[in-house]
CSV table of N, CA, C and O in Angstrom, one decimal:
chain,number,residue,atom,x,y,z
F,21,MET,N,0.8,-1.0,0.0
F,21,MET,CA,-0.1,0.1,0.3
F,21,MET,C,1.2,1.0,0.4
F,21,MET,O,0.1,1.7,-0.4
F,22,LYS,N,2.4,1.2,1.0
F,22,LYS,CA,2.4,2.6,0.8
F,22,LYS,C,3.7,2.3,-0.2
F,22,LYS,O,4.0,3.8,-0.3
F,23,GLU,N,3.6,1.7,-1.5
F,23,GLU,CA,4.2,1.9,-2.6
F,23,GLU,C,3.6,2.6,-3.7
F,23,GLU,O,3.6,3.3,-4.1
F,24,ILE,N,2.0,1.9,-3.6
F,24,ILE,CA,1.2,3.5,-4.2
F,24,ILE,C,0.8,4.5,-4.0
F,24,ILE,O,0.6,5.7,-4.5
F,25,ILE,N,0.9,4.6,-2.7
F,25,ILE,CA,0.8,6.5,-1.9
F,25,ILE,C,2.5,7.0,-2.5
F,25,ILE,O,2.1,8.0,-3.2
F,26,ALA,N,3.2,6.4,-2.9
F,26,ALA,CA,5.1,7.4,-2.6
F,26,ALA,C,4.3,6.7,-4.6
F,26,ALA,O,5.0,8.1,-4.9
F,27,ILE,N,3.7,6.2,-5.7
F,27,ILE,CA,3.8,6.5,-6.3
F,27,ILE,C,2.5,7.8,-7.5
F,27,ILE,O,2.7,8.7,-7.6
F,28,ILE,N,1.5,7.1,-6.2
F,28,ILE,CA,0.7,9.0,-6.8
F,28,ILE,C,0.9,10.0,-6.3
F,28,ILE,O,0.9,11.3,-6.7
F,29,GLY,N,1.5,9.9,-5.2
F,29,GLY,CA,2.0,10.9,-4.4
F,29,GLY,C,3.3,12.1,-5.6
F,29,GLY,O,3.2,12.9,-6.0
F,30,TRP,N,4.0,10.8,-6.2
F,30,TRP,CA,5.1,11.1,-7.2
F,30,TRP,C,4.5,12.4,-8.7
F,30,TRP,O,4.1,13.2,-8.8
F,31,VAL,N,3.0,11.4,-8.8
F,31,VAL,CA,2.3,12.1,-10.1
F,31,VAL,C,1.3,12.8,-9.9
F,31,VAL,O,1.8,13.8,-10.9
F,32,VAL,N,1.0,13.1,-8.6
F,32,VAL,CA,0.2,14.6,-7.6
F,32,VAL,C,1.1,15.4,-8.3
F,32,VAL,O,1.8,16.1,-8.9
F,33,GLY,N,3.2,15.0,-8.2
F,33,GLY,CA,3.5,16.5,-7.4
F,33,GLY,C,4.4,16.8,-8.7
F,33,GLY,O,4.7,18.0,-9.2
F,34,ILE,N,4.8,16.2,-9.5
F,34,ILE,CA,4.9,16.2,-10.6
F,34,ILE,C,4.0,17.1,-11.9
F,34,ILE,O,4.6,18.0,-12.2
F,35,GLN,N,2.4,17.0,-11.4
F,35,GLN,CA,1.1,17.4,-12.7
F,35,GLN,C,1.5,19.2,-11.3
F,35,GLN,O,1.0,20.0,-12.3
F,36,GLY,N,0.9,19.5,-10.2
F,36,GLY,CA,1.2,20.6,-10.2
F,36,GLY,C,2.9,21.3,-10.4
F,36,GLY,O,2.6,22.5,-10.7
F,37,ALA,N,4.0,21.0,-10.4
F,37,ALA,CA,5.1,21.4,-11.1
F,37,ALA,C,4.8,21.7,-12.7
F,37,ALA,O,5.4,22.8,-12.3
F,38,LEU,N,3.9,20.9,-13.2
F,38,LEU,CA,3.8,20.8,-14.4
F,38,LEU,C,3.4,21.9,-14.5
F,38,LEU,O,3.3,23.2,-15.0
F,39,GLY,N,1.6,22.1,-14.2
F,39,GLY,CA,1.1,23.4,-13.9
F,39,GLY,C,1.4,24.5,-13.7
F,39,GLY,O,1.6,25.9,-14.0
F,40,VAL,N,2.9,24.6,-12.5
F,40,VAL,CA,3.6,26.2,-12.2
F,40,VAL,C,4.2,26.8,-13.1
F,40,VAL,O,4.1,27.4,-13.5
F,41,ALA,N,5.0,25.9,-13.4
F,41,ALA,CA,6.2,25.8,-14.2
F,41,ALA,C,5.5,26.0,-15.7
F,41,ALA,O,6.1,26.6,-16.8
F,42,GLY,N,4.4,25.5,-16.0
F,42,GLY,CA,3.1,26.5,-17.8
F,42,GLY,C,3.0,27.4,-17.3
F,42,GLY,O,3.1,28.3,-18.5
F,43,ARG,N,2.2,27.9,-16.3
F,43,ARG,CA,1.9,29.3,-15.9
F,43,ARG,C,3.2,30.0,-15.7
F,43,ARG,O,3.0,31.2,-15.9
F,44,ASN,N,4.1,29.8,-15.1
F,44,ASN,CA,5.1,30.5,-14.8
F,44,ASN,C,6.0,31.1,-16.7
F,44,ASN,O,6.2,31.7,-16.4
F,45,PHE,N,6.2,30.2,-17.1
F,45,PHE,CA,7.5,30.0,-18.2
F,45,PHE,C,6.3,29.7,-19.6
F,45,PHE,O,7.0,30.0,-20.5
F,46,GLY,N,5.1,29.2,-19.5
F,46,GLY,CA,4.6,28.6,-20.6
F,46,GLY,C,3.5,29.7,-20.7
F,46,GLY,O,2.7,31.1,-20.0
F,47,ASP,N,2.4,29.3,-22.0
F,47,ASP,CA,1.1,30.0,-22.4
F,47,ASP,C,0.4,29.5,-20.8
F,47,ASP,O,-0.6,30.6,-20.9
F,48,GLY,N,-0.2,28.4,-21.0
F,48,GLY,CA,-0.2,27.7,-19.6
F,48,GLY,C,-0.1,27.1,-19.6
F,48,GLY,O,0.9,26.6,-18.9
F,49,PRO,N,-0.7,25.9,-18.4
F,49,PRO,CA,-0.3,25.0,-17.4
F,49,PRO,C,-0.6,23.8,-18.6
F,49,PRO,O,-0.5,23.5,-19.3
F,50,TRP,N,1.1,23.4,-18.2
F,50,TRP,CA,1.1,21.4,-18.3
F,50,TRP,C,0.3,21.0,-17.7
F,50,TRP,O,0.8,20.8,-17.2
F,51,GLY,N,1.2,19.7,-18.9
F,51,GLY,CA,0.0,18.2,-17.7
F,51,GLY,C,-0.8,18.1,-18.0
F,51,GLY,O,-1.0,18.2,-19.8
F,52,LEU,N,-1.3,16.7,-17.8
F,52,LEU,CA,-3.4,17.0,-17.3
F,52,LEU,C,-4.5,17.2,-16.8
F,52,LEU,O,-5.1,16.9,-17.5
F,53,LEU,N,-4.1,17.6,-16.3
F,53,LEU,CA,-5.2,18.3,-15.2
F,53,LEU,C,-5.8,19.8,-16.1
F,53,LEU,O,-7.1,19.2,-15.7
F,54,HIS,N,-4.7,20.2,-16.5
F,54,HIS,CA,-5.8,20.8,-17.0
F,54,HIS,C,-6.6,20.8,-18.3
F,54,HIS,O,-8.0,21.4,-18.8
F,55,LYS,N,-6.1,20.0,-18.6
F,55,LYS,CA,-7.2,19.4,-19.8
F,55,LYS,C,-9.1,19.0,-19.5
F,55,LYS,O,-9.9,19.0,-19.5
F,56,TRP,N,-9.0,18.6,-17.5
F,56,TRP,CA,-9.7,18.4,-16.9
F,56,TRP,C,-10.8,19.1,-16.7
F,56,TRP,O,-12.0,19.3,-16.2
F,57,TRP,N,-9.7,19.9,-15.8
F,57,TRP,CA,-10.6,20.7,-14.5
F,57,TRP,C,-9.6,21.8,-14.7
F,57,TRP,O,-7.8,22.6,-15.3
F,58,GLU,N,-9.8,24.0,-14.5
F,58,GLU,CA,-9.3,24.5,-14.7
F,58,GLU,C,-8.7,25.1,-13.1
F,58,GLU,O,-9.2,25.1,-12.3
F,59,ILE,N,-7.4,24.9,-12.9
F,59,ILE,CA,-6.7,24.8,-11.3
F,59,ILE,C,-6.2,26.3,-11.3
F,59,ILE,O,-6.3,26.6,-12.3
F,60,PRO,N,-6.2,27.0,-10.2
F,60,PRO,CA,-5.6,28.1,-9.8
F,60,PRO,C,-4.0,28.0,-10.3
F,60,PRO,O,-3.8,26.9,-9.2
F,61,THR,N,-3.7,28.8,-10.1
F,61,THR,CA,-1.8,28.9,-10.1
F,61,THR,C,-1.8,28.2,-8.0
F,61,THR,O,-1.2,27.3,-8.2
F,62,GLY,N,-2.8,28.9,-7.1
F,62,GLY,CA,-2.2,28.2,-5.9
F,62,GLY,C,-2.9,26.8,-6.2
F,62,GLY,O,-2.0,25.9,-4.3
F,63,GLY,N,-3.7,26.4,-6.0
F,63,GLY,CA,-4.0,24.8,-6.6
F,63,GLY,C,-2.5,23.8,-6.9
F,63,GLY,O,-2.4,22.8,-6.3
F,64,TYR,N,-2.5,24.6,-8.2
F,64,TYR,CA,-1.1,23.6,-8.1
F,64,TYR,C,0.2,23.6,-7.4
F,64,TYR,O,0.6,22.5,-7.5
F,65,ILE,N,-0.3,25.0,-7.0
F,65,ILE,CA,1.5,24.7,-5.8
F,65,ILE,C,0.9,23.7,-4.4
F,65,ILE,O,1.6,22.5,-3.8
F,66,ALA,N,-0.3,24.0,-3.7
F,66,ALA,CA,-0.7,22.5,-3.3
F,66,ALA,C,-0.6,21.3,-3.9
F,66,ALA,O,-0.3,20.7,-2.7
F,67,LEU,N,-1.4,21.0,-4.7
F,67,LEU,CA,-0.9,19.5,-5.3
F,67,LEU,C,0.4,19.4,-5.6
F,67,LEU,O,0.7,18.2,-5.1
F,68,ALA,N,1.8,20.4,-6.1
F,68,ALA,CA,2.9,19.7,-5.9
F,68,ALA,C,3.4,19.9,-4.2
F,68,ALA,O,3.7,18.5,-3.8
F,69,VAL,N,2.4,20.2,-3.8
F,69,VAL,CA,3.8,19.8,-2.0
F,69,VAL,C,2.9,19.0,-1.4
F,69,VAL,O,3.9,18.1,-0.8
F,70,VAL,N,1.7,18.9,-1.4
F,70,VAL,CA,0.9,17.3,-1.4
F,70,VAL,C,1.3,16.7,-1.7
F,70,VAL,O,1.6,15.4,-0.9
F,71,GLY,N,1.5,16.1,-3.1
F,71,GLY,CA,1.8,15.4,-4.3
F,71,GLY,C,3.3,14.9,-3.2
F,71,GLY,O,4.4,13.9,-2.9
F,72,LEU,N,4.3,15.3,-3.5
F,72,LEU,CA,5.6,15.6,-2.4
F,72,LEU,C,6.0,14.6,-0.9
F,72,LEU,O,6.5,14.6,-0.7
F,73,ALA,N,5.0,15.2,-0.4
F,73,ALA,CA,4.5,14.8,1.4
F,73,ALA,C,4.2,13.0,1.0
F,73,ALA,O,5.1,12.5,1.7
F,74,MET,N,3.8,13.1,0.0
F,74,MET,CA,3.2,11.7,-0.2
F,74,MET,C,4.2,10.9,-0.5
F,74,MET,O,4.2,9.7,-0.2
F,75,ALA,N,4.6,11.6,-1.6
F,75,ALA,CA,5.7,10.2,-2.4
F,75,ALA,C,7.1,10.7,-1.2
F,75,ALA,O,7.6,9.4,-1.3
F,76,VAL,N,7.2,11.8,0.0
F,76,VAL,CA,8.2,11.6,0.4
F,76,VAL,C,8.1,10.9,2.2
F,76,VAL,O,8.5,9.5,2.1
F,77,TRP,N,7.1,10.7,1.7
F,77,TRP,CA,6.0,9.7,3.1
F,77,TRP,C,6.0,8.6,2.7
F,77,TRP,O,6.7,7.7,3.5
F,78,GLY,N,6.0,7.7,1.9
F,78,GLY,CA,5.6,6.2,1.1
F,78,GLY,C,6.9,5.4,0.7
F,78,GLY,O,7.2,4.9,1.0
F,79,GLU,N,8.5,7.2,0.5
F,79,GLU,CA,9.7,6.3,-0.3
F,79,GLU,C,10.6,5.8,1.4
F,79,GLU,O,11.4,5.0,1.4
F,80,ARG,N,9.8,6.7,2.3
F,80,ARG,CA,10.7,6.7,3.9
F,80,ARG,C,9.9,5.6,4.7
F,80,ARG,O,10.3,5.1,5.4
F,81,THR,N,8.7,5.5,4.4
F,81,THR,CA,8.3,3.9,4.7
F,81,THR,C,8.8,2.8,4.2
F,81,THR,O,8.8,1.4,5.0
F,82,LYS,N,9.0,3.0,2.8
F,82,LYS,CA,9.4,1.5,2.0
F,82,LYS,C,10.7,1.2,2.2
F,82,LYS,O,11.7,0.3,2.9
F,83,LYS,N,11.8,2.4,2.9
F,83,LYS,CA,12.8,2.4,3.1
F,83,LYS,C,13.0,1.5,4.4
F,83,LYS,O,14.0,0.9,5.2
F,84,ARG,N,12.1,2.0,5.4
F,84,ARG,CA,12.1,1.7,6.7
F,84,ARG,C,11.6,-0.1,7.0
F,84,ARG,O,12.0,-0.7,7.5
F,85,ALA,N,10.9,-0.6,6.5
F,85,ALA,CA,10.2,-1.7,5.8
F,85,ALA,C,11.9,-3.2,5.8
F,85,ALA,O,13.0,-2.6,5.7
């Protein structure tokens, strides 16, 4: 289960980072989420932070086992 949480965390974190990077350096957000929902920049930042936290937590618990 922890491996799944880590993978989901990496995906969510990458999508959040792509959204922020696309808004700051491109014409619009990059990644897949902007195709389904209109997310503000703060939402992308929150997704990146939550995804990173999930990924770090999942990776740390995998190393302990």
